[in-house]
Amino acid sequence: MRVTQGCFSFLPDLTDEQITRQVQYCLANGWAVNIEFTDDPHPRNNFWEMWGLPMFDLRDAAGVLMELTECRKVYGDRYIRLSAFDSSHGWESVRLSFIVNRPKVEPGFRLERHEVAGRNIRYTTKSYAVDLPEGQRYGGS
Amino acid sequence: MSALAEADSAPPEQIDLRREFNEVGIGEVLEGLDRELIGLKPVKTRIREIASLLLIERIRKRMNLTSEVPTLHMSFTGNPGTGKTTVALRIASILHRLGFVRRGQVVSVTRDELVGQYIGHTAPKTKEILKKAMGGVLFIDEAYYLHRPDNERDYGQEAIEILLQVMESQREDLVVILAGYGDRMDKFFASNPGFRSRIAHHIDFPDYSDDELFAIADRMLHEMNYRFTPQSREAFVRYIALRKTQPLFSNARSIRNALDRIRLRQANRLVADLDRVLTSDDIMSIEPSDVLASRVFGVVQNRQA
């Protein structure tokens, strides 16, 4: 199952050229671009790890793409996303975020049903990938 | 539709050189260079040559005669205060107008900003700077400090390797300009042959003559809305001749510092007499006494005594 989240989630995966254009748009707005990665695809997972520091004071997208290439070399089998942080007063939050890399095979999610008091049912979604320990999911070593 | 698209993308057979030249507007930058920078004849000639080369290169690209990105990394050698940084800014603007760098910003750094203090500190630091300079010009002042031949475990070597790699693989993203004093840069290049071969343009900045230094001083004062009186003019010409013979003379920078001190003394002189009415002429003019109070003249008198 193809996991989608953030901006452009209805579009096919962006090419590097399209990523460059998007990053350039972020930089033109004065946002700091971050690279994050994870191998826990759950949509409620807030704890993506950062690749390096947020990139402040960049003028050109080539710098971000350089880091992204590095990150793909190391974590090419995981999800990688870019997020753009707006530090201006009143915003101070992420303005744009999109996935730029995904594992080759995405096993998807199963639905777990919990029968609780009164035969009520509680639902949990769980990724098949997280059955394996961190770092070994998606065929990583 | 396809025929239209083809007509659009087909390389042009003829290009009007003058129109192209006017369109990119490097003429203004080159004229500005001639007008605003005093002296530096060989440097200006060299920059004109480079600009012409790049203009032709740009046309060749449009005619589909070349696809290679030319190597644009440069090295500026010359004594302190000969205008290396100023010229780097101009070069960035020329490259930007011709479309060889995308943004045209200049990031000026020295060893401190590239080299870390402990193991593992250098690479992120250098990359940070490189990322900021992407799309523009990275100006490394006193580049020879990157290499410390007496310490083989110096982290400078790591920064050099990262720089070399990016200079080679991301030529279309970044132009690196190395600057420093002539003899030490020669030694630097001798011990890092990788740099010499990756740098296309070596430009040597000559020292200024006395007349040029005075012209620079005159212009600086004019910009600050001051002026020399005929006497102080004569005194300052003598000052330049004396200052040049002293150690640590750094061309235009020394002149700027001297002018700052002269302005200080002028202000002091004016404030010393609180009971007078000042005209704008008083405030603007530099008197000989402001110049002659300099330490430089004192040294000479001491020697004579």
GROMACS .gro file of C-alpha atoms in nm:
model
  446
    1MET     CA    1   0.000   0.000   0.000
    2ARG     CA    2   0.141   0.331  -0.106
    3VAL     CA    3   0.164   0.555   0.199
    4THR     CA    4   0.078   0.918   0.134
    5GLN     CA    5   0.088   1.219   0.358
    6GLY     CA    6   0.155   1.592   0.351
    7CYS     CA    7   0.143   1.804   0.039
    8PHE     CA    8   0.108   1.654  -0.309
    9SER     CA    9  -0.019   1.327  -0.160
   10PHE     CA   10  -0.257   1.282  -0.453
   11LEU     CA   11   0.021   1.318  -0.707
   12PRO     CA   12   0.270   1.057  -0.821
   13ASP     CA   13   0.610   1.081  -0.650
   14LEU     CA   14   0.793   1.401  -0.742
   15THR     CA   15   1.100   1.386  -0.962
   16ASP     CA   16   1.421   1.550  -0.843
   17GLU     CA   17   1.355   1.843  -1.072
   18GLN     CA   18   1.010   1.893  -0.923
   19ILE     CA   19   1.154   1.863  -0.572
   20THR     CA   20   1.410   2.130  -0.662
   21ARG     CA   21   1.135   2.365  -0.776
   22GLN     CA   22   0.936   2.310  -0.458
   23VAL     CA   23   1.242   2.365  -0.239
   24GLN     CA   24   1.323   2.681  -0.431
   25TYR     CA   25   0.970   2.802  -0.361
   26CYS     CA   26   1.022   2.738   0.012
   27LEU     CA   27   1.357   2.921   0.012
   28ALA     CA   28   1.206   3.214  -0.177
   29ASN     CA   29   0.954   3.243   0.106
   30GLY     CA   30   1.234   3.244   0.361
   31TRP     CA   31   1.146   2.906   0.512
   32ALA     CA   32   1.409   2.672   0.651
   33VAL     CA   33   1.402   2.331   0.488
   34ASN     CA   34   1.454   2.014   0.694
   35ILE     CA   35   1.514   1.656   0.589
   36GLU     CA   36   1.352   1.387   0.803
   37PHE     CA   37   1.343   1.009   0.773
   38THR     CA   38   1.172   0.717   0.942
   39ASP     CA   39   1.092   0.351   0.893
   40ASP     CA   40   0.769   0.359   1.093
   41PRO     CA   41   0.505   0.448   0.837
   42HIS     CA   42   0.212   0.488   1.077
   43PRO     CA   43   0.027   0.811   0.994
   44ARG     CA   44   0.022   0.911   1.360
   45ASN     CA   45   0.400   0.871   1.394
   46ASN     CA   46   0.527   1.216   1.491
   47PHE     CA   47   0.878   1.106   1.563
   48TRP     CA   48   1.066   1.127   1.237
   49GLU     CA   49   1.440   1.158   1.276
   50MET     CA   50   1.621   1.461   1.139
   51TRP     CA   51   1.899   1.437   0.886
   52GLY     CA   52   2.141   1.702   1.007
   53LEU     CA   53   2.021   2.040   1.119
   54PRO     CA   54   1.745   2.257   0.972
   55MET     CA   55   1.896   2.444   0.679
   56PHE     CA   56   1.868   2.813   0.749
   57ASP     CA   57   2.009   3.091   0.528
   58LEU     CA   58   2.018   2.892   0.205
   59ARG     CA   59   1.971   3.074  -0.123
   60ASP     CA   60   1.956   2.790  -0.370
   61ALA     CA   61   1.786   2.451  -0.368
   62ALA     CA   62   2.106   2.277  -0.480
   63GLY     CA   63   2.224   2.277  -0.118
   64VAL     CA   64   1.914   2.089  -0.001
   65LEU     CA   65   1.937   1.846  -0.289
   66MET     CA   66   2.299   1.778  -0.198
   67GLU     CA   67   2.190   1.674   0.153
   68LEU     CA   68   1.896   1.476   0.018
   69THR     CA   69   2.128   1.277  -0.206
   70GLU     CA   70   2.348   1.202   0.095
   71CYS     CA   71   2.046   1.100   0.300
   72ARG     CA   72   1.918   0.872   0.025
   73LYS     CA   73   2.256   0.701   0.010
   74VAL     CA   74   2.228   0.606   0.376
   75TYR     CA   75   1.851   0.569   0.424
   76GLY     CA   76   1.731   0.498   0.070
   77ASP     CA   77   1.516   0.211   0.205
   78ARG     CA   78   1.313   0.435   0.436
   79TYR     CA   79   1.062   0.715   0.408
   80ILE     CA   80   1.226   1.055   0.368
   81ARG     CA   81   1.031   1.380   0.373
   82LEU     CA   82   1.114   1.746   0.339
   83SER     CA   83   0.948   1.998   0.563
   84ALA     CA   84   0.969   2.376   0.543
   85PHE     CA   85   0.962   2.571   0.866
   86ASP     CA   86   0.842   2.931   0.870
   87SER     CA   87   1.009   3.115   1.157
   88SER     CA   88   0.826   3.442   1.105
   89HIS     CA   89   0.623   3.578   1.394
   90GLY     CA   90   0.272   3.439   1.415
   91TRP     CA   91   0.352   3.132   1.206
   92GLU     CA   92   0.646   2.962   1.375
   93SER     CA   93   0.543   2.628   1.238
   94VAL     CA   94   0.583   2.392   0.946
   95ARG     CA   95   0.427   2.535   0.631
   96LEU     CA   96   0.490   2.261   0.381
   97SER     CA   97   0.589   1.897   0.403
   98PHE     CA   98   0.607   1.624   0.141
   99ILE     CA   99   0.750   1.276   0.094
  100VAL     CA  100   1.054   1.254  -0.131
  101ASN     CA  101   1.161   0.894  -0.085
  102ARG     CA  102   0.985   0.569  -0.002
  103PRO     CA  103   1.082   0.202   0.037
  104LYS     CA  104   1.057  -0.022  -0.267
  105VAL     CA  105   0.798  -0.248  -0.106
  106GLU     CA  106   0.536  -0.110   0.129
  107PRO     CA  107   0.352  -0.396   0.301
  108GLY     CA  108   0.063  -0.182   0.423
  109PHE     CA  109  -0.148  -0.195   0.738
  110ARG     CA  110  -0.369  -0.442   0.916
  111LEU     CA  111  -0.676  -0.356   1.116
  112GLU     CA  112  -0.691  -0.497   1.469
  113ARG     CA  113  -1.022  -0.529   1.640
  114HIS     CA  114  -1.034  -0.523   2.021
  115GLU     CA  115  -1.346  -0.653   2.186
  116VAL     CA  116  -1.399  -0.455   2.501
  117ALA     CA  117  -1.676  -0.441   2.764
  118GLY     CA  118  -2.025  -0.486   2.623
  119ARG     CA  119  -1.883  -0.638   2.305
  120ASN     CA  120  -1.787  -0.291   2.187
  121ILE     CA  121  -1.508  -0.287   1.933
  122ARG     CA  122  -1.199  -0.065   1.934
  123TYR     CA  123  -0.993  -0.047   1.619
  124THR     CA  124  -0.615  -0.016   1.579
  125THR     CA  125  -0.418   0.015   1.256
  126LYS     CA  126  -0.079  -0.143   1.260
  127SER     CA  127   0.184  -0.152   0.988
  128TYR     CA  128   0.314  -0.494   0.891
  129ALA     CA  129   0.655  -0.335   0.857
  130VAL     CA  130   0.690  -0.255   1.227
  131ASP     CA  131   0.678  -0.623   1.324
  132LEU     CA  132   1.050  -0.618   1.264
  133PRO     CA  133   1.287  -0.414   1.480
  134GLU     CA  134   1.380  -0.064   1.374
  135GLY     CA  135   1.641  -0.056   1.101
  136GLN     CA  136   1.553  -0.407   0.975
  137ARG     CA  137   1.219  -0.314   0.822
  138TYR     CA  138   1.197  -0.281   0.444
  139GLY     CA  139   1.492  -0.511   0.389
  140GLY     CA  140   1.739  -0.278   0.558
  141SER     CA  141   2.034  -0.445   0.724
  142MET     CA  142   0.157   2.187  -3.239
  143SER     CA  143   0.469   1.976  -3.261
  144ALA     CA  144   0.595   2.188  -3.549
  145LEU     CA  145   0.554   2.496  -3.335
  146ALA     CA  146   0.737   2.338  -3.043
  147GLU     CA  147   1.018   2.236  -3.274
  148ALA     CA  148   1.051   2.584  -3.415
  149ASP     CA  149   1.075   2.713  -3.061
  150SER     CA  150   1.339   2.472  -2.943
  151ALA     CA  151   1.550   2.467  -3.259
  152PRO     CA  152   1.886   2.635  -3.203
  153PRO     CA  153   1.904   2.977  -3.366
  154GLU     CA  154   2.129   3.006  -3.671
  155GLN     CA  155   2.223   3.368  -3.614
  156ILE     CA  156   2.257   3.577  -3.305
  157ASP     CA  157   2.294   3.950  -3.290
  158LEU     CA  158   2.598   3.992  -3.068
  159ARG     CA  159   2.528   4.351  -2.974
  160ARG     CA  160   2.171   4.274  -2.876
  161GLU     CA  161   2.285   3.979  -2.673
  162PHE     CA  162   2.549   4.194  -2.504
  163ASN     CA  163   2.296   4.464  -2.418
  164GLU     CA  164   2.039   4.214  -2.308
  165VAL     CA  165   2.250   4.057  -2.036
  166GLY     CA  166   2.365   4.400  -1.923
  167ILE     CA  167   2.725   4.308  -1.846
  168GLY     CA  168   2.828   4.625  -2.025
  169GLU     CA  169   2.707   4.825  -1.726
  170VAL     CA  170   2.892   4.603  -1.480
  171LEU     CA  171   3.213   4.629  -1.680
  172GLU     CA  172   3.179   5.004  -1.711
  173GLY     CA  173   3.106   5.029  -1.342
  174LEU     CA  174   3.420   4.830  -1.279
  175ASP     CA  175   3.624   5.070  -1.493
  176ARG     CA  176   3.469   5.377  -1.340
  177GLU     CA  177   3.454   5.286  -0.975
  178LEU     CA  178   3.775   5.092  -0.930
  179ILE     CA  179   4.094   5.289  -0.968
  180GLY     CA  180   4.399   5.130  -1.127
  181LEU     CA  181   4.406   4.749  -1.146
  182LYS     CA  182   4.461   4.761  -1.522
  183PRO     CA  183   4.563   4.394  -1.565
  184VAL     CA  184   4.271   4.278  -1.351
  185LYS     CA  185   4.019   4.473  -1.554
  186THR     CA  186   4.160   4.342  -1.880
  187ARG     CA  187   4.140   3.989  -1.748
  188ILE     CA  188   3.781   4.028  -1.633
  189ARG     CA  189   3.684   4.170  -1.972
  190GLU     CA  190   3.838   3.866  -2.135
  191ILE     CA  191   3.651   3.631  -1.905
  192ALA     CA  192   3.325   3.818  -1.963
  193SER     CA  193   3.369   3.793  -2.341
  194LEU     CA  194   3.446   3.424  -2.314
  195LEU     CA  195   3.136   3.366  -2.107
  196LEU     CA  196   2.920   3.567  -2.344
  197ILE     CA  197   3.037   3.357  -2.637
  198GLU     CA  198   2.996   3.043  -2.429
  199ARG     CA  199   2.639   3.142  -2.357
  200ILE     CA  200   2.567   3.192  -2.727
  201ARG     CA  201   2.734   2.860  -2.812
  202LYS     CA  202   2.510   2.694  -2.562
  203ARG     CA  203   2.201   2.843  -2.724
  204MET     CA  204   2.322   2.724  -3.064
  205ASN     CA  205   2.365   2.376  -2.918
  206LEU     CA  206   2.737   2.383  -2.989
  207THR     CA  207   2.834   2.305  -2.632
  208SER     CA  208   2.671   2.149  -2.332
  209GLU     CA  209   2.966   2.147  -2.096
  210VAL     CA  210   2.958   2.389  -1.804
  211PRO     CA  211   3.285   2.583  -1.822
  212THR     CA  212   3.510   2.575  -1.517
  213LEU     CA  213   3.475   2.912  -1.353
  214HIS     CA  214   3.668   2.870  -1.029
  215MET     CA  215   3.921   3.147  -0.986
  216SER     CA  216   4.214   3.244  -0.772
  217PHE     CA  217   4.293   3.605  -0.682
  218THR     CA  218   4.643   3.673  -0.563
  219GLY     CA  219   4.776   4.004  -0.444
  220ASN     CA  220   4.884   4.205  -0.144
  221PRO     CA  221   4.637   4.311   0.123
  222GLY     CA  222   4.398   4.589   0.031
  223THR     CA  223   4.432   4.554  -0.346
  224GLY     CA  224   4.060   4.505  -0.403
  225LYS     CA  225   4.026   4.126  -0.421
  226THR     CA  226   3.697   4.115  -0.230
  227THR     CA  227   3.551   4.410  -0.421
  228VAL     CA  228   3.633   4.248  -0.752
  229ALA     CA  229   3.485   3.917  -0.633
  230LEU     CA  230   3.153   4.094  -0.579
  231ARG     CA  231   3.167   4.233  -0.933
  232ILE     CA  232   3.253   3.893  -1.077
  233ALA     CA  233   2.953   3.742  -0.899
  234SER     CA  234   2.729   4.000  -1.057
  235ILE     CA  235   2.875   3.934  -1.404
  236LEU     CA  236   2.832   3.559  -1.363
  237HIS     CA  237   2.478   3.610  -1.243
  238ARG     CA  238   2.382   3.829  -1.536
  239LEU     CA  239   2.524   3.579  -1.782
  240GLY     CA  240   2.337   3.300  -1.609
  241PHE     CA  241   2.639   3.100  -1.497
  242VAL     CA  242   2.533   3.122  -1.133
  243ARG     CA  243   2.166   3.118  -1.044
  244ARG     CA  244   2.147   3.356  -0.747
  245GLY     CA  245   2.460   3.569  -0.752
  246GLN     CA  246   2.518   3.595  -0.379
  247VAL     CA  247   2.874   3.604  -0.245
  248VAL     CA  248   2.955   3.408   0.069
  249SER     CA  249   3.286   3.527   0.205
  250VAL     CA  250   3.464   3.293   0.445
  251THR     CA  251   3.804   3.229   0.600
  252ARG     CA  252   3.959   2.917   0.750
  253ASP     CA  253   3.765   2.954   1.077
  254GLU     CA  254   3.430   2.908   0.908
  255LEU     CA  255   3.533   2.598   0.716
  256VAL     CA  256   3.758   2.403   0.950
  257GLY     CA  257   3.633   2.251   1.274
  258GLN     CA  258   3.801   2.221   1.609
  259TYR     CA  259   3.767   1.851   1.674
  260ILE     CA  260   3.725   1.526   1.484
  261GLY     CA  261   3.396   1.515   1.297
  262HIS     CA  262   3.337   1.888   1.322
  263THR     CA  263   3.490   1.989   0.991
  264ALA     CA  264   3.269   1.809   0.740
  265PRO     CA  265   2.934   1.945   0.864
  266LYS     CA  266   3.085   2.291   0.900
  267THR     CA  267   3.226   2.297   0.547
  268LYS     CA  268   2.906   2.155   0.403
  269GLU     CA  269   2.700   2.413   0.586
  270ILE     CA  270   2.897   2.690   0.416
  271LEU     CA  271   2.884   2.515   0.080
  272LYS     CA  272   2.506   2.486   0.106
  273LYS     CA  273   2.476   2.855   0.180
  274ALA     CA  274   2.697   2.939  -0.117
  275MET     CA  275   2.509   2.716  -0.363
  276GLY     CA  276   2.382   2.913  -0.658
  277GLY     CA  277   2.637   3.185  -0.596
  278VAL     CA  278   3.004   3.249  -0.534
  279LEU     CA  279   3.206   3.114  -0.243
  280PHE     CA  280   3.491   3.353  -0.168
  281ILE     CA  281   3.763   3.198   0.048
  282ASP     CA  282   3.989   3.470   0.182
  283GLU     CA  283   4.346   3.376   0.277
  284ALA     CA  284   4.284   3.031   0.140
  285TYR     CA  285   4.641   2.914   0.209
  286TYR     CA  286   4.555   2.887   0.580
  287LEU     CA  287   4.343   2.583   0.490
  288HIS     CA  288   4.662   2.386   0.450
  289ARG     CA  289   4.901   2.363   0.743
  290PRO     CA  290   5.204   2.176   0.618
  291ASP     CA  291   5.361   2.156   0.966
  292ASN     CA  292   5.069   1.958   1.109
  293GLU     CA  293   4.971   1.654   0.910
  294ARG     CA  294   4.671   1.582   1.129
  295ASP     CA  295   4.528   1.928   1.074
  296TYR     CA  296   4.156   1.926   0.993
  297GLY     CA  297   4.213   2.172   0.708
  298GLN     CA  298   4.294   1.882   0.479
  299GLU     CA  299   3.943   1.744   0.530
  300ALA     CA  300   3.787   2.077   0.432
  301ILE     CA  301   4.010   2.087   0.123
  302GLU     CA  302   3.894   1.742   0.015
  303ILE     CA  303   3.525   1.831   0.051
  304LEU     CA  304   3.582   2.156  -0.138
  305LEU     CA  305   3.764   1.981  -0.421
  306GLN     CA  306   3.489   1.725  -0.455
  307VAL     CA  307   3.213   1.985  -0.475
  308MET     CA  308   3.419   2.208  -0.706
  309GLU     CA  309   3.441   1.917  -0.946
  310SER     CA  310   3.098   1.758  -0.920
  311GLN     CA  311   2.876   2.063  -0.875
  312ARG     CA  312   3.035   2.307  -1.114
  313GLU     CA  313   2.699   2.436  -1.232
  314ASP     CA  314   2.586   2.510  -0.876
  315LEU     CA  315   2.882   2.693  -0.730
  316VAL     CA  316   3.182   2.906  -0.824
  317VAL     CA  317   3.473   2.910  -0.581
  318ILE     CA  318   3.716   3.202  -0.566
  319LEU     CA  319   4.031   3.157  -0.361
  320ALA     CA  320   4.215   3.468  -0.251
  321GLY     CA  321   4.542   3.533  -0.075
  322TYR     CA  322   4.890   3.677  -0.090
  323GLY     CA  323   5.086   3.576  -0.397
  324ASP     CA  324   5.380   3.384  -0.257
  325ARG     CA  325   5.181   3.192   0.002
  326MET     CA  326   4.913   3.098  -0.252
  327ASP     CA  327   5.188   2.962  -0.478
  328LYS     CA  328   5.306   2.738  -0.194
  329PHE     CA  329   4.945   2.639  -0.125
  330PHE     CA  330   4.887   2.537  -0.485
  331ALA     CA  331   5.220   2.355  -0.497
  332SER     CA  332   5.116   2.135  -0.206
  333ASN     CA  333   4.758   2.091  -0.332
  334PRO     CA  334   4.789   2.022  -0.704
  335GLY     CA  335   4.419   1.932  -0.715
  336PHE     CA  336   4.329   2.294  -0.663
  337ARG     CA  337   4.555   2.433  -0.932
  338SER     CA  338   4.412   2.205  -1.198
  339ARG     CA  339   4.051   2.282  -1.100
  340ILE     CA  340   4.098   2.656  -1.119
  341ALA     CA  341   4.061   2.806  -1.462
  342HIS     CA  342   4.148   3.168  -1.400
  343HIS     CA  343   4.442   3.293  -1.198
  344ILE     CA  344   4.428   3.669  -1.158
  345ASP     CA  345   4.711   3.868  -1.003
  346PHE     CA  346   4.632   4.198  -0.833
  347PRO     CA  347   4.914   4.454  -0.855
  348ASP     CA  348   4.992   4.709  -0.583
  349TYR     CA  349   4.859   5.060  -0.629
  350SER     CA  350   5.089   5.346  -0.728
  351ASP     CA  351   5.101   5.665  -0.517
  352ASP     CA  352   4.875   5.849  -0.761
  353GLU     CA  353   4.619   5.571  -0.759
  354LEU     CA  354   4.620   5.561  -0.380
  355PHE     CA  355   4.557   5.933  -0.370
  356ALA     CA  356   4.275   5.902  -0.621
  357ILE     CA  357   4.124   5.631  -0.401
  358ALA     CA  358   4.149   5.855  -0.095
  359ASP     CA  359   3.992   6.142  -0.284
  360ARG     CA  360   3.701   5.926  -0.392
  361MET     CA  361   3.648   5.782  -0.044
  362LEU     CA  362   3.641   6.131   0.105
  363HIS     CA  363   3.408   6.252  -0.164
  364GLU     CA  364   3.167   5.969  -0.088
  365MET     CA  365   3.173   6.063   0.279
  366ASN     CA  366   3.115   6.430   0.187
  367TYR     CA  367   3.455   6.556   0.297
  368ARG     CA  368   3.721   6.728   0.092
  369PHE     CA  369   4.087   6.817   0.106
  370THR     CA  370   4.199   7.177   0.100
  371PRO     CA  371   4.494   7.236  -0.136
  372GLN     CA  372   4.736   7.232   0.161
  373SER     CA  373   4.599   6.919   0.317
  374ARG     CA  374   4.598   6.758  -0.028
  375GLU     CA  375   4.970   6.816  -0.049
  376ALA     CA  376   5.015   6.686   0.306
  377PHE     CA  377   4.826   6.369   0.226
  378VAL     CA  378   5.038   6.303  -0.083
  379ARG     CA  379   5.340   6.316   0.147
  380TYR     CA  380   5.159   6.093   0.395
  381ILE     CA  381   5.104   5.826   0.131
  382ALA     CA  382   5.467   5.829   0.026
  383LEU     CA  383   5.576   5.791   0.390
  384ARG     CA  384   5.318   5.532   0.486
  385LYS     CA  385   5.419   5.312   0.193
  386THR     CA  386   5.771   5.275   0.327
  387GLN     CA  387   5.645   5.157   0.665
  388PRO     CA  388   5.570   4.797   0.758
  389LEU     CA  389   5.217   4.651   0.744
  390PHE     CA  390   5.113   4.874   0.461
  391SER     CA  391   4.796   4.733   0.310
  392ASN     CA  392   4.715   4.956   0.014
  393ALA     CA  393   4.357   5.084   0.000
  394ARG     CA  394   4.275   4.946   0.345
  395SER     CA  395   4.552   5.156   0.503
  396ILE     CA  396   4.420   5.457   0.319
  397ARG     CA  397   4.071   5.396   0.454
  398ASN     CA  398   4.205   5.363   0.808
  399ALA     CA  399   4.413   5.679   0.768
  400LEU     CA  400   4.106   5.869   0.652
  401ASP     CA  401   3.909   5.742   0.950
  402ARG     CA  402   4.177   5.873   1.185
  403ILE     CA  403   4.189   6.202   0.998
  404ARG     CA  404   3.813   6.242   1.038
  405LEU     CA  405   3.856   6.172   1.407
  406ARG     CA  406   4.117   6.444   1.442
  407GLN     CA  407   3.907   6.685   1.238
  408ALA     CA  408   3.607   6.629   1.464
  409ASN     CA  409   3.827   6.673   1.767
  410ARG     CA  410   3.962   7.000   1.634
  411LEU     CA  411   3.615   7.133   1.562
  412VAL     CA  412   3.478   7.034   1.902
  413ALA     CA  413   3.776   7.189   2.081
  414ASP     CA  414   3.643   7.532   1.996
  415LEU     CA  415   3.282   7.528   2.109
  416ASP     CA  416   3.219   7.901   2.077
  417ARG     CA  417   3.222   7.931   1.702
  418VAL     CA  418   2.957   7.907   1.438
  419LEU     CA  419   3.031   7.628   1.192
  420THR     CA  420   2.957   7.649   0.822
  421SER     CA  421   2.908   7.338   0.612
  422ASP     CA  422   3.239   7.424   0.454
  423ASP     CA  423   3.415   7.396   0.793
  424ILE     CA  424   3.260   7.059   0.853
  425MET     CA  425   3.348   6.926   0.512
  426SER     CA  426   3.706   7.038   0.478
  427ILE     CA  427   4.010   6.855   0.605
  428GLU     CA  428   4.285   7.090   0.723
  429PRO     CA  429   4.656   7.011   0.687
  430SER     CA  430   4.690   6.992   1.066
  431ASP     CA  431   4.448   6.696   1.067
  432VAL     CA  432   4.680   6.511   0.832
  433LEU     CA  433   5.011   6.623   0.976
  434ALA     CA  434   4.926   6.509   1.329
  435SER     CA  435   4.963   6.151   1.207
  436ARG     CA  436   5.208   5.916   1.373
  437VAL     CA  437   5.365   5.853   1.033
  438PHE     CA  438   5.514   6.202   1.022
  439GLY     CA  439   5.629   6.165   1.382
  440VAL     CA  440   5.838   5.861   1.300
  441VAL     CA  441   6.025   6.053   1.035
  442GLN     CA  442   6.095   6.344   1.268
  443ASN     CA  443   6.220   6.109   1.537
  444ARG     CA  444   6.458   5.950   1.293
  445GLN     CA  445   6.588   6.286   1.186
  446ALA     CA  446   6.636   6.398   1.544
   0.00000   0.00000   0.00000
